Amino acid sequence: MKRLIPLLAAVLLAACSHPVAPPQPRAELASPDGALRMEFSLDEAGTPFYSLSRQGTAVLLPSRLGFALRGTVKAEQLAEDNAGRIIKSDAVPGIAFDCGFELAGTDTDAFDEVWEPVWGEESRIRNHYNELLVHLRQPDSGRLLDIRFRLFDDGLGFRYEFPGGQSLVHFVIQEELTEFAMADDCTAWWIPGDYDTQEYEYNRTLLSEVAEHFQDKMRGNSSQTPFSTSGVQTSLQMKTPDGLYVNIHEAALVDYPCMHLLVDGEKHSLRAWLTPDAEGWKGNLTAPCKTPWRTVQVAVSATDQLASRLVLNLNEPCALEDVSWIHPVKYMGVWWEMIAGAGSWAYTDAVGIHLDEFDYTAATPNGRHSANNARVRTYIDFAAEHGFDALLIEGWNIGWEEWANCNKDYVFDFQTPYPDFDIDALNAYAHKKGIRLVMHHETSSSIRNYERHLEAAYSLMNRYGYDAVKSGYVGDILPQGLHHYSQWMINHYQYCITEAARHHIMVNAHEAVRPTGLCRTYPNLIGNESAMGTEYQAFGGITPGHTAILPFTRLNGGPMDYTPGIFEQNLKDWCGNDSYVNSTIGGQLGLYVTMYSPLQMAADTPAHYSRFMDAFQFIKDVAVDWSESRYLYAEPMEYIVAARKAKGTGQWFCGGVTDGQARTFEIRLDFLEPGSYEATIYADAPDAHFKTNPQAYAITKQNVTPDSVIPVTMAPGGGFGISFRKL
Ligand code: NOJ
Ligand code: CA
């Protein structure tokens, strides 16, 4: 009987009515420069709202805040139950935690600091905001909720905080109800709200067209997992009819499910849509705790959006005491030949393998195994000769015969090399030549198996001198029913990062959740894929323009291991692959500047680079860590031109990429310090075209000063790179 009381309260709370009267303002906040203002309000039903404007023009209309909770158990009831477990019963309806609130108080604060990232687009980042902390109380339930708002010159961040010492202790989220009510119908660049992959090409439509576009174009194009038919992923880049660039994402995603957005096209409004767990619930929390930040960046130009560091600023400072072992990496890989189909990860073609029983030394090799001693040595020689730091080798370890889509739990042990890969000798050979080997851990999404072997796998890396790992999460998650972006998986990725830090290992995780700026706190997270990368050039090709949207969206939370540098576009003539690399050599060079990452790959093979050594020189020269970055021209999914100054040497580089259209830009060199420079310009040749003439480029040299202007033309699907040498 006692248990019925909270249940009844829950039913009552869920029935809160929502009045038509507009919410009443209770608190205001302005950005440090005064251009952005936000308002916090409550309506008559006690529902919290926030709104955002820029120079008096609405960006977000009053937008609802709060949650529907599920299976909430009061602390005193937990004690009574004496079981210490949350009661998960479908009989408990959603408990409204988005109304019935009263304002218990507000606090304000201001903050201004400059911090220095371990690696990044610049060596110093300003973190400057005004803060409003709203304390809410639900008198009927005695529950408390705080909402912390931070308003920067480049946007808003806010998060929910559940204070300790209240009646809400262990609770489950049924749905987060955070709304982003755009003041107008906006152009949006979006990918569908899949729970398991971000590997999509982007759509550009109005918000009001998303649902229709979904029905027409996206159906049947998703992975096997369910998702809403009008959900989109963040970071979502939008442009208002007034030409403001508005971007919605999240920062510091820790111990919480990843947030997608449900689109209400009619109202051009978006609502949080969390990734469910295997039972459909959306977050198991214990107060005191907090959600990730919800972010709304506002920029007057596309170049300002690219320069925004709001997502990084909302993350906690570096949690690692010693970062001396973390460093940027320029690497090559025994990789593209497998992706393109010229080689294989697996050593044999056997099936029905039980890893603990199969005798690889007695098995018949398939003759296509790329990660063999002789081949790896040729890559080490080439990478060392051309000044690279590292070499990735995939397919070095047993288990690849049945790695994907077999639902095998014990698919890899992450420790035993194939018979033709001498891990000891190859590491010794590489180290002698100044090259580190990059470890590869494809988990095939068998998470329990990976965690079971993680300590031994990282220890093996320490033993042989590997200091970076590329991990991968291809296929459905095991345990079954969980999604790549569920809270449980978010905690797994986090566990790998912190365990790796303990072993002084840098992590580059593919197919993991898209980043949310956690690299500020854990700078050993030097890369993620989490989007459609170069591999898709071998899986059917990528539309030009894709690389001009990623810096607005996917890179908003952290760097991408995009793996650029493909010089041989014709895969058919090379290895019979029907796909085609939709880019020019000039376009591939531009990516090393436009697509920021401290981890940059030269993804093509030594044989292909050997035919274009003069263009390859740009990849050899270009830096991977920067003290300054300038975005000169940009428009989402159309073009990006950037200039960056290398950390340490002070050398400037410039680069650009374009979509399927040819474009000419005047590059004003006023970013250079006073003096004379030799500019080496690696441009598309006049007759270059990504489809018909991708390898046509022209390399010219010219003496310049900060007053000079260099006009550069990019071919359709092309781009350029420029290096500057001080004279
Ligand atoms: C997908 C990754 O993105 C790719 O880089 C890797 O080679 C394969 N999985 C195999 O792990
Ligand atoms: Ca991938």
XYZ file of C-alpha atoms and ligand atoms in Angstrom:
739
model
C 0.000 0.000 0.000
C 2.798 2.355 0.937
C 4.228 1.954 -2.570
C 1.012 3.228 -4.114
C 1.526 6.697 -2.698
C 4.471 7.679 -4.899
C 2.773 5.993 -7.851
C -0.322 8.116 -7.350
C 1.805 11.238 -7.072
C 3.417 10.188 -10.324
C 0.107 9.883 -12.125
C -0.961 13.274 -10.835
C 2.277 14.878 -11.866
C 2.086 13.383 -15.330
C -1.286 15.043 -15.760
C 0.033 18.631 -15.403
C -1.837 20.865 -17.812
C -0.094 23.405 -20.013
C -1.773 26.815 -20.179
C -1.930 29.004 -23.242
C -0.644 32.085 -21.417
C 2.974 32.824 -22.327
C 5.639 31.921 -19.784
C 6.637 34.725 -17.430
C 10.288 35.853 -17.435
C 12.090 35.138 -14.173
C 15.755 35.722 -15.011
C 17.925 37.108 -17.820
C 21.483 36.723 -18.965
C 23.609 38.583 -21.552
C 26.760 37.420 -23.324
C 29.993 39.268 -22.412
C 29.726 41.444 -25.574
C 25.989 41.997 -24.970
C 24.923 40.757 -28.416
C 23.273 37.533 -27.199
C 20.566 37.542 -24.523
C 18.712 34.665 -22.974
C 15.659 34.629 -20.786
C 14.546 31.991 -18.327
C 10.809 31.779 -17.602
C 8.099 29.627 -15.998
C 4.522 29.300 -17.215
C 1.433 28.927 -15.029
C 1.864 25.156 -14.925
C 5.370 25.621 -13.576
C 7.035 24.456 -16.788
C 10.496 25.954 -17.337
C 11.328 27.691 -20.628
C 14.348 29.491 -22.070
C 14.712 31.709 -25.110
C 17.636 33.243 -26.976
C 18.005 36.369 -29.085
C 20.780 38.154 -30.933
C 20.784 41.955 -31.173
C 17.083 41.910 -30.276
C 16.112 39.341 -32.928
C 14.805 35.993 -31.707
C 16.978 32.965 -32.410
C 15.094 30.534 -30.158
C 11.493 31.175 -29.149
C 10.508 30.146 -25.605
C 11.574 26.486 -25.554
C 10.559 23.904 -22.971
C 12.915 22.276 -20.513
C 12.556 19.194 -18.348
C 12.096 15.439 -18.368
C 9.643 12.597 -18.226
C 11.010 10.227 -15.598
C 10.306 6.564 -15.395
C 10.371 4.121 -12.504
C 11.300 6.780 -10.016
C 11.745 5.466 -6.543
C 12.058 7.747 -3.574
C 15.052 7.321 -1.323
C 12.903 6.352 1.671
C 11.103 3.746 -0.414
C 14.385 2.274 -1.586
C 15.381 1.883 2.024
C 12.015 0.262 2.802
C 12.385 -2.140 -0.102
C 15.665 -3.132 1.427
C 16.662 -4.550 -1.931
C 18.677 -1.523 -2.971
C 17.443 -1.946 -6.523
C 15.420 0.369 -8.699
C 11.955 -1.004 -9.371
C 11.469 -1.100 -13.110
C 7.796 -1.631 -13.775
C 5.786 -0.796 -16.848
C 2.916 -0.044 -14.493
C 4.632 3.219 -13.535
C 3.648 5.865 -16.037
C 5.978 8.643 -17.114
C 6.478 10.987 -14.216
C 6.373 14.626 -15.246
C 9.553 16.410 -14.341
C 8.848 19.298 -16.670
C 6.060 21.054 -14.784
C 4.829 21.840 -11.300
C 8.066 23.705 -10.590
C 8.541 26.873 -8.612
C 11.611 29.058 -8.656
C 13.660 28.480 -5.514
C 16.379 30.991 -6.427
C 19.004 32.033 -8.959
C 22.760 32.661 -8.847
C 24.858 34.509 -11.393
C 28.558 34.417 -12.123
C 31.094 35.500 -14.752
C 34.200 33.710 -15.958
C 37.157 34.645 -18.154
C 40.265 32.536 -18.676
C 42.731 31.535 -21.355
C 43.737 27.896 -21.429
C 46.309 26.018 -23.469
C 45.284 22.771 -25.150
C 47.844 19.961 -25.380
C 47.243 20.018 -29.151
C 44.784 21.919 -31.270
C 43.895 24.528 -33.842
C 45.438 27.215 -31.669
C 47.787 27.272 -28.701
C 45.592 29.514 -26.531
C 41.797 29.408 -26.198
C 39.695 32.047 -24.444
C 36.856 30.737 -22.288
C 34.686 33.760 -21.494
C 31.056 33.592 -20.358
C 28.356 34.850 -18.033
C 26.501 32.248 -16.019
C 23.008 31.877 -14.597
C 22.166 29.014 -12.248
C 18.431 28.444 -11.779
C 17.227 26.434 -8.768
C 13.818 24.767 -9.229
C 11.682 22.873 -6.747
C 8.677 20.663 -7.388
C 6.677 21.223 -4.189
C 4.339 18.263 -4.795
C 7.186 15.767 -4.962
C 9.895 17.581 -3.010
C 12.235 17.029 -5.978
C 14.908 19.554 -6.957
C 16.348 20.463 -10.354
C 19.047 23.022 -11.186
C 19.655 24.357 -14.678
C 23.019 26.004 -15.373
C 23.206 28.385 -18.345
C 26.475 29.753 -19.766
C 26.230 32.508 -22.346
C 29.325 33.140 -24.485
C 29.779 35.636 -27.322
C 29.464 32.661 -29.695
C 26.478 30.911 -28.155
C 24.707 29.270 -25.267
C 25.418 26.152 -23.244
C 23.130 24.739 -20.577
C 22.825 21.566 -18.601
C 20.579 20.007 -15.982
C 21.991 19.292 -12.560
C 20.259 16.990 -10.087
C 21.379 18.052 -6.608
C 22.127 15.468 -3.933
C 20.338 15.321 -0.599
C 16.833 15.334 -2.090
C 14.073 12.805 -2.634
C 15.195 12.068 -6.203
C 18.121 9.678 -5.858
C 18.144 6.738 -8.277
C 16.057 7.497 -11.308
C 15.518 6.559 -14.919
C 14.888 8.937 -17.768
C 11.962 8.088 -19.983
C 12.608 11.092 -22.201
C 14.500 14.353 -22.052
C 12.089 17.057 -23.196
C 14.549 19.850 -23.984
C 13.286 21.898 -26.881
C 15.061 24.168 -29.368
C 12.225 26.183 -30.933
C 13.858 27.915 -33.897
C 12.339 31.327 -34.555
C 12.135 30.579 -38.300
C 12.231 27.709 -40.727
C 15.960 27.197 -41.294
C 18.143 25.484 -43.827
C 19.576 22.436 -42.093
C 22.460 20.135 -43.009
C 21.550 16.824 -41.451
C 22.044 13.089 -41.261
C 19.321 10.749 -39.926
C 19.022 10.035 -36.205
C 20.385 6.506 -36.390
C 21.363 4.989 -33.026
C 24.308 3.073 -34.457
C 26.079 4.985 -37.168
C 26.920 8.441 -38.410
C 28.219 7.073 -41.689
C 25.831 8.976 -43.967
C 26.094 11.644 -46.590
C 24.512 14.926 -45.489
C 21.146 16.225 -46.654
C 20.479 19.918 -47.086
C 16.777 20.820 -46.633
C 14.584 23.233 -44.725
C 13.556 21.973 -41.280
C 10.016 21.851 -42.623
C 11.168 19.455 -45.346
C 13.035 16.943 -43.180
C 10.132 14.535 -42.659
C 9.159 14.506 -46.328
C 12.763 14.036 -47.388
C 13.055 11.184 -44.921
C 10.128 9.346 -46.512
C 11.419 9.903 -50.028
C 15.124 9.475 -49.738
C 16.248 7.990 -46.472
C 13.961 5.000 -46.095
C 15.861 1.808 -46.646
C 19.159 3.644 -46.505
C 19.733 3.178 -42.816
C 21.563 0.545 -40.882
C 19.545 -2.323 -39.484
C 18.675 -0.498 -36.267
C 15.508 1.508 -35.691
C 15.345 5.245 -35.383
C 12.746 7.914 -35.650
C 11.674 8.848 -39.146
C 12.156 12.534 -38.452
C 15.139 12.427 -36.146
C 18.474 14.007 -37.054
C 21.893 13.822 -35.460
C 23.935 16.560 -33.886
C 26.013 18.573 -34.413
C 23.208 20.019 -36.542
C 24.265 23.010 -38.646
C 21.504 25.418 -39.620
C 21.224 28.788 -41.347
C 18.366 31.147 -40.588
C 16.573 33.143 -43.312
C 18.455 36.189 -41.908
C 21.764 34.500 -42.608
C 22.725 33.572 -39.014
C 24.544 30.268 -38.585
C 23.062 28.291 -35.690
C 24.475 24.972 -34.586
C 23.000 22.571 -32.004
C 25.186 19.929 -30.398
C 26.175 18.693 -26.956
C 29.345 18.985 -24.881
C 30.925 16.628 -22.351
C 28.831 13.523 -23.059
C 29.654 11.346 -20.043
C 27.505 8.646 -18.393
C 24.410 9.635 -20.378
C 22.917 8.609 -23.730
C 23.789 10.493 -26.898
C 21.256 13.142 -27.953
C 19.621 13.234 -31.364
C 16.917 15.761 -32.298
C 13.316 15.163 -33.295
C 12.186 17.665 -35.893
C 8.745 19.235 -35.803
C 8.759 20.677 -39.300
C 5.542 22.618 -38.947
C 6.764 24.541 -35.917
C 10.433 24.384 -37.075
C 11.192 23.163 -33.598
C 13.605 20.482 -32.415
C 13.398 18.279 -29.339
C 15.965 16.116 -27.584
C 15.716 12.453 -28.570
C 18.018 10.298 -26.467
C 19.406 6.949 -27.576
C 17.558 4.186 -25.701
C 19.085 1.269 -23.857
C 18.150 -2.347 -24.653
C 14.848 -1.949 -22.788
C 13.963 1.391 -24.316
C 14.929 3.528 -21.341
C 17.061 6.590 -21.730
C 19.492 6.963 -18.885
C 19.958 5.498 -15.428
C 21.150 8.200 -13.067
C 22.011 8.648 -9.405
C 21.859 12.137 -7.897
C 23.949 14.179 -7.431
C 24.631 14.126 -11.148
C 24.379 16.231 -14.268
C 23.549 15.888 -17.943
C 25.917 16.830 -20.768
C 25.712 20.453 -21.933
C 23.213 21.289 -24.637
C 24.864 23.792 -26.979
C 23.464 26.442 -29.327
C 26.204 28.212 -31.260
C 25.248 31.431 -33.034
C 27.542 33.010 -35.640
C 27.129 35.808 -38.146
C 29.326 34.038 -40.678
C 30.226 30.481 -41.569
C 33.892 31.253 -40.876
C 32.989 32.435 -37.343
C 31.116 29.184 -36.734
C 34.222 27.211 -37.716
C 36.307 29.326 -35.320
C 33.947 28.777 -32.356
C 35.486 26.858 -29.445
C 32.299 26.780 -27.339
C 32.049 22.987 -27.232
C 35.643 22.615 -26.005
C 35.160 25.427 -23.486
C 32.205 23.651 -21.888
C 34.314 20.573 -21.188
C 36.322 20.182 -17.993
C 40.033 21.098 -17.993
C 42.625 18.407 -18.624
C 42.245 15.568 -16.123
C 45.667 14.064 -16.832
C 48.589 15.246 -14.724
C 51.319 14.116 -17.093
C 50.661 14.788 -20.768
C 54.274 14.636 -21.922
C 53.605 11.327 -23.724
C 50.760 12.747 -25.853
C 51.795 14.001 -29.269
C 50.368 14.715 -32.715
C 50.885 11.937 -35.262
C 51.345 11.955 -39.031
C 51.030 8.381 -40.184
C 50.753 5.959 -43.054
C 49.015 2.603 -42.969
C 48.835 -0.924 -44.279
C 45.169 -0.145 -44.701
C 43.888 1.381 -47.959
C 44.834 -1.718 -49.937
C 42.490 -3.786 -47.713
C 39.686 -1.207 -47.808
C 39.959 -0.969 -51.606
C 39.995 -4.749 -51.952
C 43.594 -5.254 -53.078
C 44.486 -7.160 -49.926
C 42.852 -8.880 -46.994
C 42.791 -8.537 -43.203
C 42.392 -12.288 -42.789
C 45.293 -14.747 -43.134
C 43.116 -17.665 -44.245
C 39.682 -18.158 -45.801
C 38.617 -20.594 -43.081
C 35.137 -20.428 -41.538
C 33.709 -21.860 -38.321
C 36.754 -20.807 -36.324
C 36.835 -21.102 -32.564
C 39.644 -18.819 -31.603
C 40.931 -20.901 -28.721
C 41.053 -24.100 -30.797
C 42.029 -23.099 -34.320
C 45.625 -23.841 -35.329
C 46.686 -20.979 -37.594
C 50.173 -22.364 -38.115
C 48.703 -25.467 -39.729
C 46.077 -23.560 -41.763
C 46.338 -22.675 -45.446
C 47.116 -18.978 -45.987
C 44.927 -17.232 -48.566
C 47.907 -15.460 -50.144
C 46.270 -12.020 -49.879
C 47.121 -11.175 -46.267
C 48.444 -7.593 -46.328
C 49.958 -7.443 -42.844
C 52.824 -9.777 -43.643
C 56.434 -9.203 -42.603
C 57.825 -8.360 -46.038
C 55.054 -5.943 -46.954
C 55.031 -4.191 -43.591
C 58.779 -3.607 -43.921
C 58.307 -1.864 -47.280
C 55.764 0.468 -45.694
C 58.090 1.117 -42.727
C 60.919 1.943 -45.138
C 58.766 4.355 -47.130
C 57.238 6.055 -44.060
C 60.679 6.467 -42.469
C 62.267 7.791 -45.652
C 59.597 10.485 -45.914
C 59.598 11.642 -42.293
C 56.367 10.104 -40.970
C 55.900 9.405 -37.271
C 53.966 6.190 -37.401
C 52.513 3.293 -39.373
C 49.123 1.690 -38.751
C 48.847 -2.018 -39.495
C 45.430 -3.644 -39.632
C 44.869 -7.380 -39.906
C 47.916 -8.217 -37.750
C 46.010 -10.321 -35.225
C 44.096 -13.586 -35.395
C 40.304 -13.593 -35.742
C 39.617 -11.689 -38.988
C 38.204 -14.736 -40.737
C 34.814 -14.187 -39.046
C 35.015 -10.733 -37.590
C 31.889 -8.931 -38.782
C 28.199 -9.787 -38.656
C 28.728 -13.228 -37.131
C 27.487 -12.286 -33.663
C 30.557 -13.986 -32.232
C 31.436 -13.064 -28.699
C 35.041 -14.315 -28.709
C 36.159 -13.043 -32.080
C 39.554 -11.450 -31.264
C 42.034 -11.747 -28.406
C 43.901 -8.552 -29.427
C 47.216 -10.211 -28.588
C 48.074 -13.075 -30.909
C 49.654 -12.114 -34.239
C 49.074 -14.095 -37.392
C 51.982 -16.465 -38.181
C 53.375 -14.113 -40.868
C 53.434 -11.027 -38.607
C 56.506 -10.989 -36.349
C 55.407 -8.411 -33.806
C 58.749 -8.362 -32.022
C 60.952 -8.020 -35.082
C 58.687 -5.521 -36.875
C 58.508 -3.195 -33.885
C 62.283 -3.385 -33.460
C 62.753 -2.638 -37.173
C 60.323 0.280 -37.058
C 61.856 1.782 -33.911
C 65.325 1.587 -35.408
C 64.003 3.728 -38.257
C 62.205 6.252 -36.019
C 58.710 4.880 -36.705
C 56.146 3.775 -34.122
C 53.649 1.124 -35.137
C 50.002 2.020 -34.485
C 48.009 -0.783 -32.863
C 44.645 -1.813 -34.299
C 41.802 -3.153 -32.145
C 38.739 -3.912 -34.227
C 36.285 -5.027 -31.543
C 33.564 -6.035 -34.041
C 31.369 -4.474 -31.333
C 31.773 -7.472 -29.038
C 32.148 -5.263 -26.013
C 32.363 -7.771 -23.202
C 35.098 -9.588 -25.112
C 37.054 -6.343 -25.625
C 36.776 -5.274 -22.009
C 37.780 -8.782 -20.946
C 41.020 -8.445 -22.929
C 41.664 -4.726 -22.571
C 44.264 -4.799 -19.799
C 46.265 -7.533 -21.506
C 45.941 -5.812 -24.887
C 47.134 -2.432 -23.591
C 49.938 -4.142 -21.642
C 51.067 -5.874 -24.814
C 51.196 -2.456 -26.493
C 53.362 -1.143 -23.648
C 55.649 -4.147 -23.975
C 56.314 -3.586 -27.685
C 56.333 0.216 -27.649
C 53.024 1.028 -29.348
C 51.707 4.358 -28.001
C 48.529 4.742 -30.109
C 45.593 2.488 -30.864
C 42.936 2.704 -33.553
C 39.870 0.939 -32.203
C 36.750 0.046 -34.171
C 33.126 -0.852 -33.520
C 31.790 -2.406 -36.728
C 28.481 -4.308 -36.543
C 25.717 -4.717 -33.986
C 26.645 -4.246 -30.358
C 26.999 -7.346 -28.193
C 25.300 -7.476 -25.626
C 22.418 -7.555 -28.101
C 19.882 -4.759 -28.101
C 22.306 -2.055 -27.046
C 23.134 0.724 -29.445
C 26.438 2.378 -30.294
C 25.145 5.581 -28.679
C 23.399 4.114 -25.572
C 24.546 5.259 -22.134
C 26.174 1.850 -21.554
C 28.337 2.290 -24.665
C 29.172 5.904 -23.805
C 30.569 4.529 -20.551
C 32.508 1.867 -22.460
C 34.219 4.419 -24.734
C 35.055 6.488 -21.665
C 36.480 3.448 -19.870
C 38.768 2.723 -22.831
C 40.026 6.317 -22.886
C 40.820 6.446 -19.167
C 42.352 2.956 -19.122
C 44.442 3.912 -22.148
C 45.624 7.059 -20.345
C 46.775 4.885 -17.455
C 48.909 2.982 -19.977
C 50.076 6.190 -21.749
C 48.210 5.205 -24.896
C 46.539 7.581 -27.364
C 43.138 6.525 -28.738
C 41.550 6.929 -32.176
C 38.130 5.248 -32.020
C 36.191 4.501 -35.216
C 32.399 3.981 -35.199
C 32.297 5.234 -31.592
C 29.933 8.034 -30.595
C 30.662 11.382 -32.257
C 32.902 13.530 -30.049
C 31.647 16.261 -27.731
C 34.873 18.050 -26.794
C 36.081 15.444 -24.299
C 39.551 15.703 -25.847
C 40.023 18.832 -23.706
C 39.723 16.705 -20.566
C 41.364 13.586 -22.003
C 43.800 14.771 -24.693
C 44.885 11.170 -25.302
C 41.649 10.946 -27.332
C 43.466 12.173 -30.433
C 40.876 11.115 -32.970
C 37.543 9.598 -33.837
C 35.980 8.627 -37.117
C 32.212 8.797 -36.332
C 31.250 9.982 -39.806
C 31.592 8.897 -43.384
C 35.358 8.935 -43.959
C 37.613 8.261 -46.922
C 36.826 4.528 -46.761
C 33.510 5.357 -48.483
C 35.469 6.455 -51.543
C 36.066 2.707 -51.903
C 32.503 1.740 -50.955
C 30.705 3.562 -53.784
C 32.286 7.032 -53.632
C 31.458 10.223 -51.741
C 29.801 13.291 -53.242
C 32.178 16.275 -53.410
C 31.020 18.754 -50.786
C 31.026 16.153 -47.991
C 34.393 17.394 -46.746
C 33.067 20.968 -46.727
C 30.273 20.097 -44.272
C 32.203 17.889 -41.820
C 34.141 20.765 -40.165
C 30.771 22.417 -39.336
C 29.182 19.280 -37.944
C 31.263 16.244 -37.077
C 34.423 18.220 -36.224
C 32.523 20.591 -33.922
C 33.164 18.175 -31.048
C 36.689 17.089 -31.904
C 39.036 15.951 -34.639
C 38.278 13.305 -37.212
C 40.511 10.561 -38.538
C 39.242 11.262 -42.064
C 42.282 9.514 -43.629
C 42.917 11.828 -46.607
C 45.624 11.680 -49.239
C 44.286 9.382 -51.982
C 46.247 10.089 -55.176
C 45.011 7.147 -57.303
C 41.289 7.728 -57.879
C 40.777 4.965 -60.384
C 40.336 1.939 -58.146
C 39.079 -0.205 -61.000
C 42.339 -0.108 -62.910
C 44.292 -0.620 -59.709
C 42.418 -3.469 -58.060
C 39.137 -4.029 -59.880
C 37.056 -2.113 -57.325
C 34.076 -0.511 -59.095
C 34.070 2.493 -56.775
C 35.784 5.738 -57.723
C 37.469 8.359 -55.503
C 35.513 11.557 -56.187
C 38.266 14.119 -55.610
C 41.346 15.588 -57.258
C 44.897 15.387 -55.967
C 44.611 19.135 -55.205
C 41.433 18.442 -53.213
C 43.172 15.728 -51.195
C 46.001 18.129 -50.301
C 43.567 20.838 -49.181
C 42.102 18.471 -46.579
C 45.309 18.528 -44.501
C 44.533 22.173 -43.718
C 40.729 22.392 -43.831
C 40.052 19.182 -41.846
C 41.821 19.830 -38.558
C 43.230 16.799 -36.748
C 46.347 16.148 -34.641
C 46.265 12.721 -36.269
C 46.656 12.913 -40.033
C 47.087 10.008 -42.353
C 48.640 9.744 -45.782
C 46.206 7.019 -46.682
C 47.332 5.890 -50.145
C 50.013 3.300 -50.872
C 53.752 3.954 -51.301
C 53.477 2.787 -54.922
C 50.834 5.409 -55.715
C 52.699 8.224 -53.952
C 55.891 7.302 -55.789
C 54.279 8.449 -59.048
C 53.549 11.940 -57.697
C 56.470 12.771 -55.425
C 56.304 16.520 -56.120
C 52.679 16.701 -54.876
C 53.453 14.299 -52.029
C 55.931 16.918 -50.779
C 52.997 18.977 -49.411
C 51.827 16.048 -47.245
C 55.385 15.616 -45.995
C 55.703 19.310 -45.138
C 52.294 20.155 -43.701
C 52.074 20.469 -39.912
C 49.593 18.612 -37.689
C 49.582 20.920 -34.649
C 48.893 24.637 -34.798
C 49.350 27.830 -32.803
C 46.885 29.871 -34.898
C 44.085 29.112 -37.340
C 42.144 31.437 -39.636
C 39.082 30.504 -41.633
C 39.144 32.722 -44.725
C 36.137 31.564 -46.759
C 33.451 29.017 -45.987
C 29.929 27.915 -46.725
C 28.574 24.590 -45.423
C 28.851 21.742 -47.936
C 30.197 24.137 -50.582
C 33.743 25.291 -49.772
C 36.240 25.949 -46.989
C 39.515 27.875 -47.200
C 41.721 28.039 -44.089
C 45.207 29.196 -43.101
C 47.126 27.826 -40.125
C 50.404 28.546 -38.391
C 52.405 25.527 -37.232
C 53.108 25.223 -33.532
C 56.843 25.305 -32.896
C 58.121 26.285 -36.346
C 55.748 29.205 -36.981
C 55.404 28.137 -40.631
C 52.096 29.029 -42.330
C 50.031 26.731 -44.535
C 46.837 27.433 -46.441
C 44.377 25.011 -47.982
C 40.970 24.802 -49.581
C 38.336 22.344 -50.754
C 35.235 22.791 -52.891
C 32.135 20.791 -53.799
C 31.276 19.775 -57.364
C 31.618 23.393 -58.549
C 34.810 25.099 -59.656
C 35.560 28.169 -57.499
C 38.156 30.930 -57.466
C 39.240 32.721 -54.289
C 41.598 35.602 -53.680
C 43.820 34.605 -50.780
C 44.901 37.759 -48.954
C 48.117 36.959 -47.127
C 47.636 39.477 -44.301
C 47.840 36.600 -41.795
C 51.609 36.353 -42.480
C 53.998 38.184 -40.160
C 56.021 41.012 -41.822
C 58.717 39.738 -44.174
C 59.207 37.938 -47.462
C 58.167 34.371 -48.121
C 58.365 31.788 -50.845
C 54.868 30.403 -51.438
C 54.631 26.946 -53.026
C 51.164 26.560 -54.526
C 49.791 23.069 -55.176
C 46.692 23.770 -57.278
C 44.339 21.897 -59.577
C 45.438 22.300 -63.203
C 43.037 24.357 -65.386
C 41.622 21.190 -66.957
C 41.351 19.198 -63.708
C 38.030 17.637 -62.754
C 37.278 15.071 -60.044
C 35.682 12.668 -62.519
C 37.513 13.155 -65.751
C 40.977 14.464 -64.863
C 41.652 14.136 -61.114
C 45.427 13.845 -61.282
C 45.985 17.137 -63.122
C 47.747 19.574 -60.832
C 50.214 22.420 -61.167
C 52.891 23.352 -58.649
C 54.128 26.925 -58.834
C 56.350 29.063 -56.642
C 56.109 32.766 -56.044
C 57.680 35.296 -53.668
C 55.084 37.049 -51.478
C 54.659 39.420 -48.525
C 51.692 40.005 -46.152
C 50.404 42.552 -48.731
C 50.196 39.973 -51.517
C 47.036 38.356 -52.808
C 47.143 34.908 -54.428
C 44.173 33.996 -56.641
C 43.504 30.242 -56.554
C 41.057 28.276 -58.681
C 39.726 24.949 -57.442
C 38.422 22.464 -60.020
C 35.062 20.737 -59.539
C 35.622 18.365 -56.584
C 39.076 19.869 -56.134
C 41.113 22.029 -53.835
C 44.615 23.311 -53.131
C 47.425 23.549 -50.604
C 49.997 26.319 -50.133
C 53.111 26.226 -47.968
C 55.003 29.399 -47.041
C 58.747 29.477 -46.397
C 60.275 32.562 -44.747
C 63.044 34.022 -46.923
C 35.906 0.419 -40.301
C 36.948 1.459 -40.103
O 36.438 2.744 -40.322
C 38.109 1.158 -41.021
O 39.066 2.187 -40.961
C 38.696 -0.177 -40.629
O 39.712 -0.493 -41.521
C 37.634 -1.263 -40.673
N 36.483 -0.875 -39.960
C 38.150 -2.558 -40.077
O 38.384 -2.397 -38.722
Ca 34.013 3.432 -40.329
